XYZ file of C-alpha atoms in Angstrom:
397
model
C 0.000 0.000 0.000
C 1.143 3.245 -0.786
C 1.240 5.997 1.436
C 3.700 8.476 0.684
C 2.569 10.413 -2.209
C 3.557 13.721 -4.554
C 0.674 15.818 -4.457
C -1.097 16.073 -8.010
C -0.549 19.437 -9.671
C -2.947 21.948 -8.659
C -4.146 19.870 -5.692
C -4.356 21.676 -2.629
C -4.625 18.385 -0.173
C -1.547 18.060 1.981
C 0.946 15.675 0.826
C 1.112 13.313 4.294
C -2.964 13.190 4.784
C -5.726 13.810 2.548
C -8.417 16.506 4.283
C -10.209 14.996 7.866
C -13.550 13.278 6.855
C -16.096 14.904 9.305
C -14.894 18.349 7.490
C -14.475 17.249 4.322
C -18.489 16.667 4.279
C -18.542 19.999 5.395
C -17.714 21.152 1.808
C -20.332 21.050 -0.643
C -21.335 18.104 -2.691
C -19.026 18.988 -5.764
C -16.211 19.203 -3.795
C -16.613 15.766 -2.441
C -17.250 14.190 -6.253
C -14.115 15.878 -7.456
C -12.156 14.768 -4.376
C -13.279 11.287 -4.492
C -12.706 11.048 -8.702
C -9.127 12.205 -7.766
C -8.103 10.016 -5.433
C -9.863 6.785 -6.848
C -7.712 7.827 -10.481
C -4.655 7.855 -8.789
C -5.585 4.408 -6.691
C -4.055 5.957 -3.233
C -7.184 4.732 -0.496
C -7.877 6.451 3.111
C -10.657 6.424 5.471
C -11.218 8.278 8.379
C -8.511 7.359 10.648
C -5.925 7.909 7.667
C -5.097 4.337 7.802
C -4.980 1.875 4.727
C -8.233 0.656 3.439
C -8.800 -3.312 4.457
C -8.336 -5.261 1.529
C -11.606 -6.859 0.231
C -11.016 -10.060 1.742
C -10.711 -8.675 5.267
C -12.841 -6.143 4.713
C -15.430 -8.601 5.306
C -15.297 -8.934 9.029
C -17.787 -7.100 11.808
C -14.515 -4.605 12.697
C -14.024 -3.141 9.046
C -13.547 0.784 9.614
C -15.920 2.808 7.569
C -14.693 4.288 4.267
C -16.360 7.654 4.822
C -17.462 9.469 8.646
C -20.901 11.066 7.683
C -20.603 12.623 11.153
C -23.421 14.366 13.052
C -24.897 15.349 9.277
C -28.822 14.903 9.156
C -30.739 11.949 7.674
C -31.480 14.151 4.875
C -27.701 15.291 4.130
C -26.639 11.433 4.539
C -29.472 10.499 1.976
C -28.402 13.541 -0.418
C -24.408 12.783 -0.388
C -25.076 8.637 -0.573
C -27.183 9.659 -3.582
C -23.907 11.772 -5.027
C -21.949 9.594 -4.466
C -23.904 6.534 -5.980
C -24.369 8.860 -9.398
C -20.988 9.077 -9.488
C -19.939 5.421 -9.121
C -22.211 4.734 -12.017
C -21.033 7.858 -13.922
C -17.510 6.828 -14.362
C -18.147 2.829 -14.069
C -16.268 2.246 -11.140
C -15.032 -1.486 -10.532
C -12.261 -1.424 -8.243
C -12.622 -2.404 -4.859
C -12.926 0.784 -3.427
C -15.793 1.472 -4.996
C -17.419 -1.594 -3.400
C -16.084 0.056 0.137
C -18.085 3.149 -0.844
C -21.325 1.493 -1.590
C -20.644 -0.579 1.655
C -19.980 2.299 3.830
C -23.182 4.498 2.459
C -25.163 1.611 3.495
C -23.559 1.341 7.162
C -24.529 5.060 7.346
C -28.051 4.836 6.101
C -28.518 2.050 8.734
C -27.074 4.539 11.413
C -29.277 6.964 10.471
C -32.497 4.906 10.048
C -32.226 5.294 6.022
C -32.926 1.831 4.030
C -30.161 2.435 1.696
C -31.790 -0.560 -0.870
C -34.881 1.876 -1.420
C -32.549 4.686 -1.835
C -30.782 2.171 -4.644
C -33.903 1.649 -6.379
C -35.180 5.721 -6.475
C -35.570 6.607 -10.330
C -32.921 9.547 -9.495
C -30.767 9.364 -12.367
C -32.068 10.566 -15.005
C -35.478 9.150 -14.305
C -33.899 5.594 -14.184
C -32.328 3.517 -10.894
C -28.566 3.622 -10.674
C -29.064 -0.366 -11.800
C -30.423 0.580 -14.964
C -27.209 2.714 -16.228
C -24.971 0.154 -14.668
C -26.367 -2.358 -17.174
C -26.555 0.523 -20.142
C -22.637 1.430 -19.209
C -21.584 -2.325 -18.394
C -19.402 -4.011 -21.362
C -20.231 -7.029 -22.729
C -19.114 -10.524 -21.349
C -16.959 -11.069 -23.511
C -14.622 -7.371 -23.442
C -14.785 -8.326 -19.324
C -11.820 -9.706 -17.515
C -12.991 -12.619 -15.138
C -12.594 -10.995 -12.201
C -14.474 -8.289 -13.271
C -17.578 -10.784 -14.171
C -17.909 -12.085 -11.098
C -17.345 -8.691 -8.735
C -18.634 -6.108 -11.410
C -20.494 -2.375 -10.041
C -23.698 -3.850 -11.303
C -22.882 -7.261 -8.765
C -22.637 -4.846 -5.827
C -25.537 -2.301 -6.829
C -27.530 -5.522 -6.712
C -26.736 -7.259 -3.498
C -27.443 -4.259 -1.472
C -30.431 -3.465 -3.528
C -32.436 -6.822 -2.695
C -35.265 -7.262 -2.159
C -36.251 -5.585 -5.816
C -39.408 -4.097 -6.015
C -41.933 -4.524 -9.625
C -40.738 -0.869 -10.477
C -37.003 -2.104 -10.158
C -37.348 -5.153 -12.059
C -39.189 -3.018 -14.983
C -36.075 -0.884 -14.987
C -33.505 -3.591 -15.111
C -35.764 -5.455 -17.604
C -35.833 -1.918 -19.871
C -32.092 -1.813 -19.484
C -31.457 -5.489 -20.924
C -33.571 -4.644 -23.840
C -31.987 -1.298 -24.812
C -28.517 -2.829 -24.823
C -30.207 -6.320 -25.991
C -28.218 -8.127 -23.394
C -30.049 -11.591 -23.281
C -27.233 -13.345 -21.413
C -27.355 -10.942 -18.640
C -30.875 -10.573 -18.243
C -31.230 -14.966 -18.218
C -28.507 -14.442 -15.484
C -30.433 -11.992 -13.648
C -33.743 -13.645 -13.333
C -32.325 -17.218 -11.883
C -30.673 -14.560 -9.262
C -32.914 -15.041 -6.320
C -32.704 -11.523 -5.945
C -34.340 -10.452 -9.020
C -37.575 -12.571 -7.625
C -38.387 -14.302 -10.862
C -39.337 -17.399 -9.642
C -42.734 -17.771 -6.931
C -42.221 -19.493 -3.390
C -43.508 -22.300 -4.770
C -41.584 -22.878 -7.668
C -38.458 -22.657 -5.110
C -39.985 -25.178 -2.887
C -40.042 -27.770 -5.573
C -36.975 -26.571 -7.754
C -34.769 -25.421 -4.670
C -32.798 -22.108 -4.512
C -29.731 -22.911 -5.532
C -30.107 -24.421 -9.295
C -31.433 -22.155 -11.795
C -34.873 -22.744 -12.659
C -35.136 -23.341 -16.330
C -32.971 -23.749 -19.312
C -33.002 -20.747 -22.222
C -31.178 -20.548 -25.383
C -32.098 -17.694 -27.841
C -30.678 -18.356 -31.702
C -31.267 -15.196 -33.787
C -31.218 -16.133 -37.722
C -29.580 -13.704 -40.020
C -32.350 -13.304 -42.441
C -35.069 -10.625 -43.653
C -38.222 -11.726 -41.879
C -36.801 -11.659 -37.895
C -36.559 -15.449 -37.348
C -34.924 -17.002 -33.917
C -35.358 -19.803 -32.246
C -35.653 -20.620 -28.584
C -34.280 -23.917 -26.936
C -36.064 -24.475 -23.168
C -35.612 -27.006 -20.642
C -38.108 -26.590 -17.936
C -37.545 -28.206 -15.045
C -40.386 -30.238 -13.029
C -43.143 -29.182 -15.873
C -46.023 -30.920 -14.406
C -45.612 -30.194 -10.975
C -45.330 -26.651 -11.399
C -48.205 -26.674 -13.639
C -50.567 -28.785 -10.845
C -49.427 -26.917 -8.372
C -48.123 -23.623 -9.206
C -50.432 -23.829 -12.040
C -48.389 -20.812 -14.273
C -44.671 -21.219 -16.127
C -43.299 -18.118 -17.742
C -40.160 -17.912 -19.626
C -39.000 -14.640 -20.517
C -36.368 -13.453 -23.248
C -35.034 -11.160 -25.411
C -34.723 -11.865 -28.774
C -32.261 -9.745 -30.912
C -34.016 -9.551 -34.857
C -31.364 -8.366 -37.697
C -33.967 -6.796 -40.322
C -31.456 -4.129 -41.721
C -34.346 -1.737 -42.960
C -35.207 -1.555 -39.161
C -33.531 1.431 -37.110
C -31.050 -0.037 -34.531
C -33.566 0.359 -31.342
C -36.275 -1.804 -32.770
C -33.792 -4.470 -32.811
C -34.773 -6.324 -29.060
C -37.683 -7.221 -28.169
C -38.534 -8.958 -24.487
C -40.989 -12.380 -25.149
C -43.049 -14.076 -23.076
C -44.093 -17.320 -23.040
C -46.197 -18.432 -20.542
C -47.702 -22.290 -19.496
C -50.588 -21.987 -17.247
C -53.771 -23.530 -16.332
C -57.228 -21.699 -16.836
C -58.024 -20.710 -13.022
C -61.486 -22.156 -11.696
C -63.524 -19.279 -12.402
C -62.414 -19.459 -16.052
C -61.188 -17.025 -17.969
C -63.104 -14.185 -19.748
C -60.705 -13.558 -22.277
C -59.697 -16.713 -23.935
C -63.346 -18.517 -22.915
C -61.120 -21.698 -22.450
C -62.614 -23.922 -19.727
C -61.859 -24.103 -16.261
C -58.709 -26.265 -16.027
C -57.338 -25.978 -19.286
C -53.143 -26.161 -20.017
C -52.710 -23.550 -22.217
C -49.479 -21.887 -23.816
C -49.221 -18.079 -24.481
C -46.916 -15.666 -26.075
C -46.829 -11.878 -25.357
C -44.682 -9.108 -25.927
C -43.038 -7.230 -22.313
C -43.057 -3.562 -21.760
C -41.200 -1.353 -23.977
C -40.747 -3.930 -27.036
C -42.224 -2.505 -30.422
C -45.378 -4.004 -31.939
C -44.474 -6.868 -34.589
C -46.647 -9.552 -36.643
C -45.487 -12.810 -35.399
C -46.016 -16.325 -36.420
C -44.573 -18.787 -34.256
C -44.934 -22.360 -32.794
C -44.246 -24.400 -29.545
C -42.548 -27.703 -30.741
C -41.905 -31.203 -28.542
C -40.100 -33.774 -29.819
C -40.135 -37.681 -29.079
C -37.424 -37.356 -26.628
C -36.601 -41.193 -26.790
C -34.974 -41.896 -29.881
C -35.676 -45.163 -31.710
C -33.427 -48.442 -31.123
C -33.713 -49.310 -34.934
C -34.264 -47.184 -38.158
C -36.890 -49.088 -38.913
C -38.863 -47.816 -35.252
C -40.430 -44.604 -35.869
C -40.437 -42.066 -33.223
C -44.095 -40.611 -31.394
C -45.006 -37.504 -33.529
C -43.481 -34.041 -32.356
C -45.703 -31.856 -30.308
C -46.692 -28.547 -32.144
C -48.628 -25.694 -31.237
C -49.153 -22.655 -33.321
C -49.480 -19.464 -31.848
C -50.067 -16.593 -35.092
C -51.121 -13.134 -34.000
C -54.491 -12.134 -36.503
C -52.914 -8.422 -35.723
C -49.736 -7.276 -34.538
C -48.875 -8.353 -31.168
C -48.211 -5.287 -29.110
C -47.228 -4.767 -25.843
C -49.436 -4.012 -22.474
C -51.218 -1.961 -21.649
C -52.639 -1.500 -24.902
C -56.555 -0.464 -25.726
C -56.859 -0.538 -29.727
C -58.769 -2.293 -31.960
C -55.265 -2.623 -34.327
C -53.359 -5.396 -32.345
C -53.299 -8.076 -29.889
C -51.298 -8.318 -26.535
C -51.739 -12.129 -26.149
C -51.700 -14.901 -28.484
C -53.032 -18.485 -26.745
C -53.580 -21.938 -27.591
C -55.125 -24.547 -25.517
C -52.998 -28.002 -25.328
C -56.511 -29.552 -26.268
C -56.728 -28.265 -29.649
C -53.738 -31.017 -29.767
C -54.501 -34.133 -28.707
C -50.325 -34.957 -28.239
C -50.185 -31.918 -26.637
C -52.859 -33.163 -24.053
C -50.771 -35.875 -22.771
C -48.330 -33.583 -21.040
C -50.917 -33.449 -18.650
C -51.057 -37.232 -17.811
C -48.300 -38.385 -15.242
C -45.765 -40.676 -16.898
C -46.115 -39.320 -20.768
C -43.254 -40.236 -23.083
C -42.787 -36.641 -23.570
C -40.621 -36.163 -20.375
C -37.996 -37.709 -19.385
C -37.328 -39.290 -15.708
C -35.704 -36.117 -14.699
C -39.213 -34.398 -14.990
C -37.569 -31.826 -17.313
C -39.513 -30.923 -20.358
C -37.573 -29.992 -23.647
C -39.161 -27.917 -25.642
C -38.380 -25.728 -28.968
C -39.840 -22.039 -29.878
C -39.766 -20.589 -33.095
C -40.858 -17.973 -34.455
C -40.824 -15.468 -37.528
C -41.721 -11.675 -37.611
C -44.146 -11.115 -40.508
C -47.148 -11.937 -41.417
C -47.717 -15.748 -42.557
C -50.250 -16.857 -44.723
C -48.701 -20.672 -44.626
C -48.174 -23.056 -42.047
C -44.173 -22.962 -42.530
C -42.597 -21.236 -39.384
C -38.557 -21.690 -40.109
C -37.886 -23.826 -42.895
């Protein structure tokens, strides 16, 4: 650890201490961004007792010293400087560990002052978006990351002291995975339990600690916005019986040329679910139906789509001369463009559902034992889909 440094030209902090905490907050708000932008560029780290900062790995334990002294300041000052210092973090994409020492020592100080520093995480207050949103805008892809930085990135910390998300979050972090069309990060973030995709009961019979479902998104390089989705989902017919609703959500990436570069994502979801006892008024499927749905998530663009739910024979025959059980499909073709909710025109659709009776394979998912799923009570199932309007039964050929 360094200690003993030149000053910076032009800086007016002392050369053997940088400027005591409890007046440093004294200053106004700008003074503390610049001061903390300096001294994180030039990697040199104090806190309030001018000591070294603990290294990450012992900065774990119940004695770590606290980065910043908010002093005597007010709930209302402490809220106002953590939210400075927050913007800032996100501003220049901090990933070092000091920047994890700042986020920890904010929330130490909220606590002290009885401020819930995860609601203060999740205020729209930059720029009418949560500081997680622009940490997924700013973040670099995977693959520009170092490893280290994967695992321990900003958006890793703004997260764990974030939980438990609320639905306003999880729209935001959802509208920042479409914008930068991240699908690997957002399948990532919704088998986090912290992102709350998954319903008590799906962790009582899946558990906590595997991810829930299997998603693979294949985006075709042609004219009419084909992809393909490969989905494992784990204990199908329990959930259905019991939980009695399955939703898979992704983001599909099109590559139409004519279309402008932000119409290129859109978020899908497709949805398993039984008709609830008091039926449903907008499908006028019968109590107790399986049905499959497919709808377009908030802040996608409206598109025609034409798409099917395929399951194959997942036992393969012994001889060529054995011919395997037909595969499973289900159509699902918007009559008008599928748009997403809310949406109150007569123009397009927000939901396009089939019943698995309209197939009578399809209907023997229901039935325990069906040759359709394998002993690990995994269903494997295939999506695909093409953006325009279809006047033929061919989906992808």
């Amino acid at each position: 650890m360094i200690i003993d440094k030149t000053p910076l030209p032009e800086d007016p902090t002392p050369s053997e201490a940088p400027p005591a905490f409890q007046q440093l907050f004294l200053r106004p708000v700008i003074r503390v961004r610049q001061w903390l932008k300096r001294v994180l560029s030039i990697s040199v780290v104090f806190h309030h007792s001018d000591s070294p900062l603990p290294s990450s790995s012992s900065a774990k334990g119940k004695g770590r010293a606290q980065w910043f002294q908010f002093g005597s300041k007010t709930s209302k000052d402490v809220k106002s400087t953590t939210l400075g210092l927050v913007r800032d973090l996100v501003r220049e994409e901090f990933q070092s560990p000091a920047a994890f020492a700042i986020l920890q020592s904010c929330a130490e100080a909220c606590t002290s002052h009885g401020l819930s520093f995860s609601s203060i995480l999740q205020e729209k207050s930059i720029e009418g978006h949560t500081p997680l949103y622009w940490a997924i805008v700013k973040r670099r892809p995977d693959e520009t990351q170092d490893a280290d930085a994967n695992v321990q990135d900003l958006l890793t910390a703004l997260l764990s002291h974030s939980a438990p998300l609320t639905q306003s979050t999880m729209s935001d972090v959802r509208h920042a995975c479409l914008v930068t069309s991240d699908q690997p990060l957002f399948q990532r973030l919704r088998q986090s339990p912290d992102f709350g995709a998954g319903s008590a009961v799906d962790e009582l019979l899946i558990g906590v600690t595997l991810p829930p479902d299997d998603v693979e998104v294949v985006n075709f390089p042609d004219d009419e916005g084909s992809f393909a989705v490969n989905i494992g989902i784990m204990k199908f017919q329990k959930r259905m019986m019991i939980a009695k609703n399955i939703t898979i959500e992704f983001i599909a990436r099109t590559t139409k040329t004519q279309l402008p570069s932000f119409f290129t994502g859109r978020m899908w979801k497709l949805a398993f679910f039984v008709v609830p006892e008091n039926g449903d008024a907008r499908s006028g499927r019968r109590p107790g139906s399986w049905c499959v749905s497919l709808s377009l998530m908030e802040h996608s663009p409206p598109t025609w789509v034409d798409s099917r739910v395929l399951i194959a024979d997942p036992y393969q025959p012994a001889t060529t001369k054995s011919k395997p059980k037909p595969t499973i499909s289900m159509r699902l073709k918007s009559p008008r463009p599928l748009t997403a909710p809310p949406y109150r025109g007569a123009d397009g659709v927000t939901e396009v559902m089939v019943t698995f009776e309209d197939n009578l394979m399809a209907s023997s998912l229901q039935y325990s034992q069906s040759s359709y799923i394998l002993p690990d009570e995994k269903l494997r199932a295939r999506f695909e889909a093409r953006l325009s309007k279809q006047e033929t039964e061919c989906i992808i050929c």
